[in-house]
Short mmCIF file of C-alpha atoms in Angstrom, two decimals:
data_model
loop_
_atom_site.label_atom_id
_atom_site.label_comp_id
_atom_site.label_asym_id
_atom_site.label_seq_id
_atom_site.Cartn_x
_atom_site.Cartn_y
_atom_site.Cartn_z
CA MET A 300 -194.27 -74.16 -171.42
CA ALA A 301 -193.24 -70.97 -169.49
CA ASP A 302 -192.45 -72.89 -166.60
CA LEU A 303 -189.72 -74.89 -168.68
CA ASP A 304 -188.29 -71.77 -169.97
CA ASN A 305 -187.92 -70.51 -166.45
CA LYS A 306 -186.70 -73.66 -164.95
CA GLU A 307 -183.86 -73.81 -167.98
CA GLN A 308 -183.21 -70.12 -167.36
CA THR A 309 -182.85 -70.59 -163.49
CA GLU A 310 -180.36 -73.72 -164.25
CA SER A 311 -178.41 -71.71 -166.64
CA ASP A 312 -177.93 -68.76 -163.75
CA GLN A 313 -177.17 -71.22 -161.50
CA LYS A 314 -174.37 -72.72 -163.42
CA GLU A 315 -172.94 -69.22 -163.99
CA ASP A 316 -173.18 -68.67 -160.44
CA MET A 317 -171.26 -71.66 -159.87
CA GLU A 318 -168.62 -70.98 -162.64
CA ASP A 319 -168.15 -67.32 -160.74
CA VAL A 320 -167.75 -68.96 -157.31
CA GLU A 321 -165.19 -71.20 -159.08
CA ASP A 322 -163.39 -68.45 -160.80
CA ILE A 323 -163.33 -66.70 -157.49
CA GLU A 324 -162.02 -69.44 -155.35
CA GLU A 325 -159.15 -69.96 -158.24
CA GLU A 326 -158.36 -66.20 -157.74
CA GLU A 327 -158.34 -66.86 -154.05
CA ALA A 328 -156.29 -69.87 -154.15
CA SER A 329 -153.81 -68.15 -156.48
CA GLU A 330 -153.36 -65.33 -154.06
CA GLU A 331 -153.03 -67.46 -151.27
CA SER A 332 -150.24 -69.36 -153.27
CA LYS A 333 -148.49 -66.15 -153.92
CA ALA A 334 -148.74 -64.82 -150.21
CA ARG A 335 -147.11 -68.26 -149.14
CA GLN A 336 -144.23 -67.99 -151.71
CA LEU A 337 -143.46 -64.46 -150.54
CA THR A 338 -143.46 -65.40 -146.99
CA VAL A 339 -141.07 -67.97 -147.67
CA GLN A 340 -138.85 -65.66 -149.52
CA MET A 341 -138.92 -63.04 -146.84
CA MET A 342 -138.31 -65.93 -144.07
CA GLN A 343 -134.97 -66.61 -145.92
CA ASN A 344 -133.96 -63.33 -146.40
CA PRO A 345 -131.36 -62.62 -143.44
CA ARG A 346 -131.80 -58.69 -143.59
CA ILE A 347 -135.59 -59.23 -143.09
CA LEU A 348 -135.53 -61.50 -140.34
CA ALA A 349 -132.95 -59.27 -138.40
CA ALA A 350 -135.07 -56.65 -138.86
CA LEU A 351 -138.07 -58.61 -137.58
CA GLN A 352 -136.08 -60.17 -134.66
CA GLU A 353 -135.40 -56.66 -133.83
CA ARG A 354 -138.67 -55.03 -134.12
CA LEU A 355 -140.24 -57.99 -131.87
CA ASP A 356 -136.82 -57.56 -129.08
CA GLY A 357 -138.13 -53.89 -129.10
CA LEU A 358 -141.70 -55.02 -128.24
CA VAL A 359 -140.40 -57.33 -125.22
CA GLY A 360 -140.51 -55.80 -121.70
CA ASN A 361 -141.82 -52.68 -123.02
CA PRO A 362 -144.07 -50.68 -120.51
CA SER A 363 -147.56 -50.77 -121.72
CA GLY A 364 -148.21 -47.24 -120.12
CA TYR A 365 -150.90 -48.39 -117.80
CA ILE A 366 -148.84 -47.25 -114.52
CA GLU A 367 -148.23 -43.95 -116.18
CA SER A 368 -151.77 -43.54 -116.71
CA LEU A 369 -153.11 -44.22 -113.43
CA PRO A 370 -154.17 -41.05 -111.09
CA LYS A 371 -151.72 -39.26 -108.85
CA ILE A 372 -153.50 -40.93 -105.49
CA VAL A 373 -153.32 -44.26 -106.99
CA LYS A 374 -149.35 -43.79 -107.79
CA LYS A 375 -148.91 -42.70 -104.13
CA ARG A 376 -150.38 -46.04 -103.19
CA VAL A 377 -147.99 -47.94 -105.39
CA ASN A 378 -145.24 -46.01 -103.77
CA ALA A 379 -146.37 -47.20 -100.54
CA LEU A 380 -146.22 -50.66 -101.73
CA LYS A 381 -142.68 -50.05 -102.84
CA ASN A 382 -141.78 -48.67 -99.45
CA LEU A 383 -143.13 -52.20 -97.96
CA GLN A 384 -141.10 -54.03 -100.34
CA VAL A 385 -137.72 -52.21 -99.12
CA LYS A 386 -138.84 -53.28 -95.64
CA CYS A 387 -139.01 -56.69 -96.86
CA ALA A 388 -135.64 -56.91 -98.34
CA HIS A 389 -134.48 -55.59 -95.08
CA ILE A 390 -136.06 -58.77 -93.54
CA GLU A 391 -134.50 -60.75 -96.03
CA ALA A 392 -130.95 -59.51 -95.22
CA LYS A 393 -131.64 -60.67 -91.72
CA PHE A 394 -132.56 -64.04 -93.03
CA TYR A 395 -129.55 -64.35 -94.57
CA GLU A 396 -127.46 -63.21 -91.44
CA GLU A 397 -129.00 -66.14 -89.96
CA VAL A 398 -128.26 -68.17 -92.47
CA HIS A 399 -124.68 -67.18 -92.13
CA GLU A 400 -124.92 -68.17 -88.65
CA LEU A 401 -126.23 -71.60 -89.39
CA GLN A 402 -123.44 -72.30 -91.65
CA ARG A 403 -121.23 -71.66 -89.14
CA LYS A 404 -122.79 -73.75 -86.66
CA TYR A 405 -122.85 -76.68 -89.07
CA ALA A 406 -119.49 -76.02 -90.16
CA ALA A 407 -118.40 -76.81 -86.49
CA LEU A 408 -120.47 -80.46 -86.93
CA TYR A 409 -118.94 -81.14 -90.25
CA GLN A 410 -115.27 -80.56 -89.32
CA PRO A 411 -114.54 -83.91 -87.38
CA PHE A 412 -115.50 -85.70 -90.47
CA PHE A 413 -113.36 -83.08 -93.07
CA ASP A 414 -110.48 -83.91 -90.39
CA GLN A 415 -110.95 -87.55 -90.87
CA ARG A 416 -111.08 -87.31 -94.40
CA SER A 417 -107.53 -85.16 -94.26
CA ASP A 418 -106.10 -88.15 -92.03
CA ILE A 419 -107.12 -90.67 -94.84
CA ILE A 420 -105.60 -89.00 -97.45
CA ASN A 421 -102.64 -87.92 -95.90
CA ALA A 422 -101.91 -91.59 -94.36
CA ILE A 423 -102.23 -90.39 -90.95
CA LEU A 424 -105.43 -92.67 -90.37
CA GLU A 425 -106.13 -96.29 -92.19
CA PRO A 426 -109.52 -97.13 -92.46
CA THR A 427 -111.07 -100.23 -91.02
CA GLU A 428 -112.39 -103.10 -93.40
CA GLU A 429 -115.74 -102.11 -92.33
CA GLU A 430 -115.26 -98.27 -93.22
CA CYS A 431 -114.22 -99.23 -96.76
CA LYS A 432 -116.99 -101.06 -97.57
CA TRP A 433 -119.34 -99.60 -100.42
CA GLN A 434 -122.16 -100.75 -102.54
CA GLY A 435 -120.25 -102.11 -105.36
CA ASP A 436 -118.13 -103.96 -102.92
CA GLU A 437 -121.00 -105.85 -101.79
CA GLU A 438 -121.99 -106.86 -105.33
CA GLU A 439 -119.05 -108.29 -105.92
CA GLU A 440 -118.90 -110.44 -102.83
CA LEU A 441 -122.37 -111.83 -103.66
CA SER A 442 -121.07 -113.08 -107.15
CA VAL A 443 -118.26 -114.59 -105.35
CA ASN A 444 -120.86 -117.08 -103.97
CA ILE A 445 -121.67 -118.60 -107.30
CA LEU A 446 -118.14 -119.02 -108.50
CA ASP A 447 -117.19 -122.70 -108.62
CA PHE A 448 -114.15 -124.18 -106.81
CA ASP A 449 -111.41 -123.55 -109.54
CA GLU A 450 -112.57 -120.18 -109.72
CA MET A 451 -112.59 -119.82 -106.41
CA LYS A 452 -109.07 -120.92 -106.00
CA GLU A 453 -108.30 -118.38 -108.63
CA LYS A 454 -109.92 -116.01 -106.73
CA VAL A 455 -107.84 -116.66 -103.51
CA LYS A 456 -104.74 -116.39 -105.91
CA VAL A 457 -105.44 -113.09 -107.29
CA GLU A 458 -106.32 -111.74 -103.54
CA GLU A 459 -102.94 -113.11 -102.43
CA GLU A 460 -101.21 -111.03 -105.05
CA LYS A 461 -103.23 -107.90 -104.70
CA LYS A 462 -101.79 -108.16 -100.89
CA ASP A 463 -98.01 -108.46 -101.85
CA GLU A 464 -99.06 -105.46 -104.48
CA GLU A 465 -100.29 -103.43 -101.15
CA LYS A 466 -97.24 -103.63 -99.43
CA ASP A 467 -95.56 -101.60 -101.71
CA ALA A 468 -98.78 -99.43 -102.35
CA PRO A 469 -98.76 -95.66 -101.84
CA LYS A 470 -99.74 -94.63 -98.75
CA GLY A 471 -103.21 -92.38 -98.37
CA ILE A 472 -104.54 -91.01 -101.30
CA PRO A 473 -101.83 -89.44 -103.70
CA GLU A 474 -102.63 -86.15 -105.65
CA PHE A 475 -105.96 -86.06 -104.08
CA TRP A 476 -106.34 -82.24 -104.20
CA LEU A 477 -104.57 -81.97 -107.58
CA THR A 478 -106.78 -84.54 -109.20
CA VAL A 479 -109.89 -82.59 -107.87
CA PHE A 480 -108.74 -79.46 -109.17
CA LYS A 481 -107.96 -80.87 -112.75
CA ASN A 482 -111.44 -82.54 -113.00
CA VAL A 483 -113.38 -79.32 -112.34
CA ASP A 484 -113.12 -76.98 -115.70
CA LEU A 485 -113.29 -73.72 -113.33
CA LEU A 486 -110.23 -74.88 -111.70
CA SER A 487 -108.36 -76.82 -113.84
CA ASP A 488 -108.07 -73.75 -116.26
CA MET A 489 -106.28 -71.95 -113.50
CA VAL A 490 -103.77 -75.02 -113.13
CA GLN A 491 -100.65 -74.68 -115.25
CA GLU A 492 -98.01 -77.58 -116.03
CA HIS A 493 -95.84 -75.71 -113.54
CA ASP A 494 -98.10 -75.63 -110.70
CA GLU A 495 -98.79 -79.49 -110.64
CA PRO A 496 -95.65 -80.07 -108.94
CA ILE A 497 -96.35 -77.62 -105.79
CA LEU A 498 -100.36 -78.80 -105.76
CA LYS A 499 -99.12 -82.68 -104.94
CA HIS A 500 -97.85 -80.92 -101.77
CA LEU A 501 -101.47 -79.90 -100.98
CA LYS A 502 -102.60 -81.66 -97.79
CA ASP A 503 -106.01 -80.35 -97.11
CA LEU A 504 -108.41 -77.48 -97.87
CA LYS A 505 -110.78 -75.89 -95.20
CA VAL A 506 -113.57 -72.94 -94.83
CA LYS A 507 -113.39 -71.04 -91.73
CA PHE A 508 -116.23 -68.50 -90.84
CA SER A 509 -116.03 -65.06 -89.40
CA ASP A 510 -116.55 -65.32 -85.72
CA PRO A 511 -119.93 -63.91 -84.38
CA GLY A 512 -120.30 -60.37 -84.25
CA GLN A 513 -117.85 -59.94 -86.77
CA PRO A 514 -118.59 -58.80 -90.21
CA MET A 515 -119.69 -61.53 -92.51
CA SER A 516 -116.56 -63.21 -94.31
CA PHE A 517 -115.04 -66.90 -95.04
CA THR A 518 -111.37 -67.82 -95.72
CA LEU A 519 -110.09 -70.48 -97.51
CA GLU A 520 -107.14 -72.27 -96.22
CA PHE A 521 -105.05 -74.61 -98.00
CA LYS A 522 -102.56 -76.28 -95.81
CA PHE A 523 -99.43 -77.54 -97.59
CA GLU A 524 -96.56 -80.13 -96.45
CA PRO A 525 -93.14 -79.13 -96.44
CA ASN A 526 -92.03 -78.60 -100.07
CA GLU A 527 -89.01 -76.95 -102.25
CA TYR A 528 -91.25 -74.17 -103.21
CA PHE A 529 -92.17 -72.05 -100.32
CA THR A 530 -92.00 -71.93 -96.77
CA ASN A 531 -95.51 -71.24 -95.76
CA GLU A 532 -97.38 -74.10 -94.00
CA ILE A 533 -101.00 -72.44 -94.53
CA VAL A 534 -102.03 -70.17 -97.58
CA THR A 535 -105.30 -68.05 -97.16
CA LYS A 536 -107.38 -66.22 -98.96
CA THR A 537 -110.53 -64.38 -97.29
CA TYR A 538 -113.68 -63.09 -98.79
CA LYS A 539 -115.73 -60.13 -97.40
CA MET A 540 -119.48 -60.58 -97.76
CA ARG A 541 -122.41 -57.98 -97.21
CA SER A 542 -126.11 -58.67 -96.34
CA GLU A 543 -127.81 -55.55 -96.54
CA PRO A 544 -129.64 -53.89 -99.55
CA ASP A 545 -128.10 -51.16 -101.39
CA GLU A 546 -129.65 -47.95 -100.33
CA SER A 547 -129.68 -46.25 -103.83
CA ASP A 548 -130.91 -49.79 -105.26
CA PRO A 549 -132.77 -51.89 -102.44
CA PHE A 550 -134.73 -53.72 -105.09
CA SER A 551 -131.49 -55.60 -106.43
CA PHE A 552 -131.02 -57.16 -103.18
CA ASP A 553 -130.68 -61.24 -103.56
CA GLY A 554 -129.06 -62.42 -100.92
CA PRO A 555 -125.14 -61.85 -99.46
CA GLU A 556 -122.80 -60.23 -101.95
CA ILE A 557 -119.06 -60.67 -101.98
CA MET A 558 -117.76 -57.30 -101.66
CA GLY A 559 -113.66 -58.11 -101.98
CA CYS A 560 -111.03 -60.46 -101.01
CA THR A 561 -107.71 -60.65 -99.72
CA GLY A 562 -104.73 -62.92 -100.41
CA CYS A 563 -101.49 -63.72 -98.59
CA HIS A 564 -97.99 -63.54 -99.11
CA ILE A 565 -96.31 -66.31 -100.07
CA ASP A 566 -92.64 -67.04 -98.95
CA TRP A 567 -91.03 -68.30 -102.03
CA LYS A 568 -87.63 -69.97 -102.01
CA LYS A 569 -85.12 -68.58 -104.12
CA GLY A 570 -85.64 -69.36 -107.56
CA LYS A 571 -88.70 -71.05 -107.07
CA ASN A 572 -91.65 -68.09 -107.61
CA ILE A 573 -93.39 -69.71 -110.28
CA THR A 574 -95.91 -66.68 -110.48
CA MET A 575 -92.90 -64.35 -112.23
CA LYS A 576 -90.62 -65.72 -115.17
CA THR A 577 -87.57 -64.22 -116.69
CA ILE A 578 -87.44 -63.10 -120.13
CA LYS A 579 -84.70 -62.09 -122.67
CA LYS A 580 -85.28 -59.14 -125.20
CA LYS A 581 -83.04 -57.98 -127.48
CA GLN A 582 -82.49 -54.15 -128.05
CA LYS A 583 -81.00 -52.32 -130.70
CA HIS A 584 -79.21 -49.00 -130.02
CA LYS A 585 -80.66 -46.33 -132.72
CA GLY A 586 -77.42 -44.50 -133.32
CA ARG A 587 -74.34 -46.79 -132.85
CA GLY A 588 -76.66 -50.02 -134.43
CA THR A 589 -75.57 -52.21 -131.54
CA VAL A 590 -77.68 -55.18 -130.15
CA ARG A 591 -77.60 -56.00 -126.46
CA THR A 592 -79.78 -58.61 -124.85
CA VAL A 593 -81.78 -57.34 -121.64
CA THR A 594 -83.14 -59.54 -118.94
CA LYS A 595 -86.37 -58.76 -117.61
CA THR A 596 -89.09 -60.34 -115.06
CA VAL A 597 -92.41 -60.54 -115.96
CA PRO A 598 -95.73 -62.08 -114.51
CA ASN A 599 -96.38 -65.56 -115.33
CA ASP A 600 -99.24 -67.62 -115.35
CA SER A 601 -99.96 -69.84 -112.40
CA PHE A 602 -102.80 -71.34 -109.93
CA PHE A 603 -101.09 -69.02 -107.20
CA ASN A 604 -101.84 -65.94 -108.66
CA PHE A 605 -105.27 -66.73 -107.00
CA PHE A 606 -103.44 -65.32 -103.94
CA SER A 607 -102.77 -61.84 -105.28
CA PRO A 608 -105.97 -60.60 -106.68
CA PRO A 609 -106.48 -56.74 -107.78
CA GLU A 610 -106.54 -54.57 -104.98
CA VAL A 611 -109.87 -52.41 -105.23
CA PRO A 612 -109.04 -48.59 -104.69
CA GLU A 613 -110.94 -46.30 -102.16
CA ASN A 614 -113.39 -45.20 -105.19
CA GLY A 615 -114.05 -48.40 -106.08
CA GLU A 616 -113.43 -48.06 -109.55
CA LEU A 617 -111.65 -50.86 -111.47
CA ASP A 618 -110.17 -51.06 -115.08
CA GLU A 619 -112.15 -54.03 -117.14
CA ASP A 620 -109.46 -56.49 -116.88
CA SER A 621 -109.41 -56.20 -113.08
CA GLU A 622 -113.16 -56.20 -112.94
CA ALA A 623 -113.09 -59.50 -115.04
CA ILE A 624 -110.47 -60.86 -112.76
CA LEU A 625 -112.01 -60.13 -109.49
CA ALA A 626 -115.64 -61.42 -110.85
CA ALA A 627 -114.13 -64.92 -111.91
CA ASP A 628 -112.33 -65.06 -108.30
CA PHE A 629 -115.59 -64.53 -106.70
CA GLU A 630 -116.84 -66.97 -108.78
CA ILE A 631 -113.87 -69.62 -107.76
CA GLY A 632 -114.00 -68.66 -104.02
CA HIS A 633 -117.72 -69.44 -103.93
CA PHE A 634 -117.61 -72.68 -105.80
CA LEU A 635 -114.70 -73.88 -103.61
CA HIS A 636 -116.39 -72.93 -100.51
CA GLU A 637 -119.80 -74.19 -101.52
CA ARG A 638 -119.21 -77.31 -103.97
CA ILE A 639 -115.47 -78.62 -103.24
CA VAL A 640 -114.87 -78.64 -99.74
CA PRO A 641 -118.33 -80.28 -98.87
CA ARG A 642 -118.20 -82.93 -101.55
CA ALA A 643 -114.29 -83.13 -102.33
CA VAL A 644 -114.46 -86.95 -102.83
CA LEU A 645 -117.17 -86.80 -105.23
CA TYR A 646 -114.98 -84.37 -107.39
CA PHE A 647 -112.08 -86.64 -107.11
CA THR A 648 -114.38 -89.70 -108.42
CA GLY A 649 -116.15 -87.42 -110.81
CA GLU A 650 -119.28 -88.27 -109.44
CA ALA A 651 -120.07 -84.58 -108.43
CA ILE A 652 -119.43 -83.38 -111.96
CA GLU A 653 -121.82 -85.27 -113.46
CA ASP A 654 -124.59 -83.95 -111.00
CA ASP A 655 -123.37 -80.89 -111.80
CA ASP A 656 -123.79 -81.12 -115.65
CA ASP A 657 -127.30 -82.64 -115.02
CA ASP A 658 -128.26 -79.54 -112.94
CA GLU A 659 -127.19 -77.17 -115.58
CA GLY A 660 -129.07 -79.06 -118.13
CA GLU A 661 -132.25 -78.71 -116.23
CA GLU A 662 -131.35 -74.96 -115.60
CA GLU A 663 -131.05 -74.35 -119.35
CA ALA A 664 -134.07 -76.36 -120.14
CA ASP A 665 -135.99 -74.17 -117.57
CA GLU A 666 -134.86 -70.88 -119.19
CA GLU A 667 -135.64 -71.99 -122.49
CA ASN A 668 -139.15 -72.90 -121.49
CA ASP A 669 -139.50 -69.31 -119.94
CA PRO A 670 -140.74 -67.05 -122.48
CA ASP A 671 -139.45 -64.02 -120.13
CA TYR A 672 -135.92 -65.39 -120.03
CA ASP A 673 -133.10 -62.99 -121.63
CA PRO A 674 -129.52 -64.46 -121.43
CA LYS A 675 -128.16 -60.86 -121.93
CA LYS A 676 -129.68 -59.79 -118.47
CA ASP A 677 -129.17 -62.71 -116.58
CA PRO A 678 -125.46 -63.97 -116.35
CA ASN A 679 -126.93 -66.51 -113.60
CA PRO A 680 -124.17 -65.87 -110.75
CA PRO A 681 -124.67 -67.80 -107.83
CA SER A 682 -126.40 -65.82 -104.90
CA GLU A 683 -123.26 -65.57 -102.99
CA CYS A 684 -121.07 -64.65 -105.75
CA LYS A 685 -122.04 -61.29 -107.07
CA GLN A 686 -119.52 -58.55 -107.75
CA GLN A 687 -120.57 -55.14 -106.27
#
């Protein structure tokens, strides 16, 4: 009997314990649900989110304090490593100087092909049928083989009509360079409607490197055919470069830097200077109250302002507007030198623009996958396109 009572008591205690556990689990679940609701409400509050983001930003990149805690003798060894790094930077500078020499060497090898390109564009040279063949043309020829007789006759008729049209067709490739510029966003923003008639006369665009032993630089040469706007046959823009670490900040060295640029004087014909415009303003005399019209000449937006960059004073200090203009100028000069001149036909057809868009997409994906990437600290300038 006693055993039965003990058994019933044990079962009763276990039941109470289970009820207590259930109560505790219900309380914990309730607390967890409240916590989730509170978290959701907090994450929907823009002020809390902003404060949290600011706190997280403050944590990124903060020094751990480990370097400061090192013994003096260890810090001295770290300084020795920094001195080695500076020596590496100077070796890197020599590397880029040799790259510049290689660019000059291979520019001479490219030039005959660029000259031939210019001759075709300007109708000096007519390419042969063999030279005009391209991959797409071969596919078209293969499709002709499966046409029936009637279709072949129609094809011959169309070809004869094409030949008749070609007799009156334009020579060379009209508006080649203007089309290139208009296809590229960086350049099309510069080209105004009143620039286009002039840029239709642009025959060629070349890059010339400084001679051996001379300070590092490159010159863009814009060659024009005779026109009604100016007398210059060639209009130039020269970019001076430096390939050596800055003594005050040697670790910032990352390849040649454009240090400055100089344009050239354009000899505009009378009344044809599109970089200036005449405006009329009405002025009222304070005393007499009479109104007079005043004619004033002011700067005008134009692609040809590219050849009149801001002058850098001896102290190197520029206002914000001039700095912005020069930064954009350096980027444009670098782009013309590195992309446009070597691959002009692909920018004319638009194929290079698609490649550039793909490259930018890959770079953006890499940046998104990089936990240390900070867009505020990385404007991503080209290595030869940094403003000093």
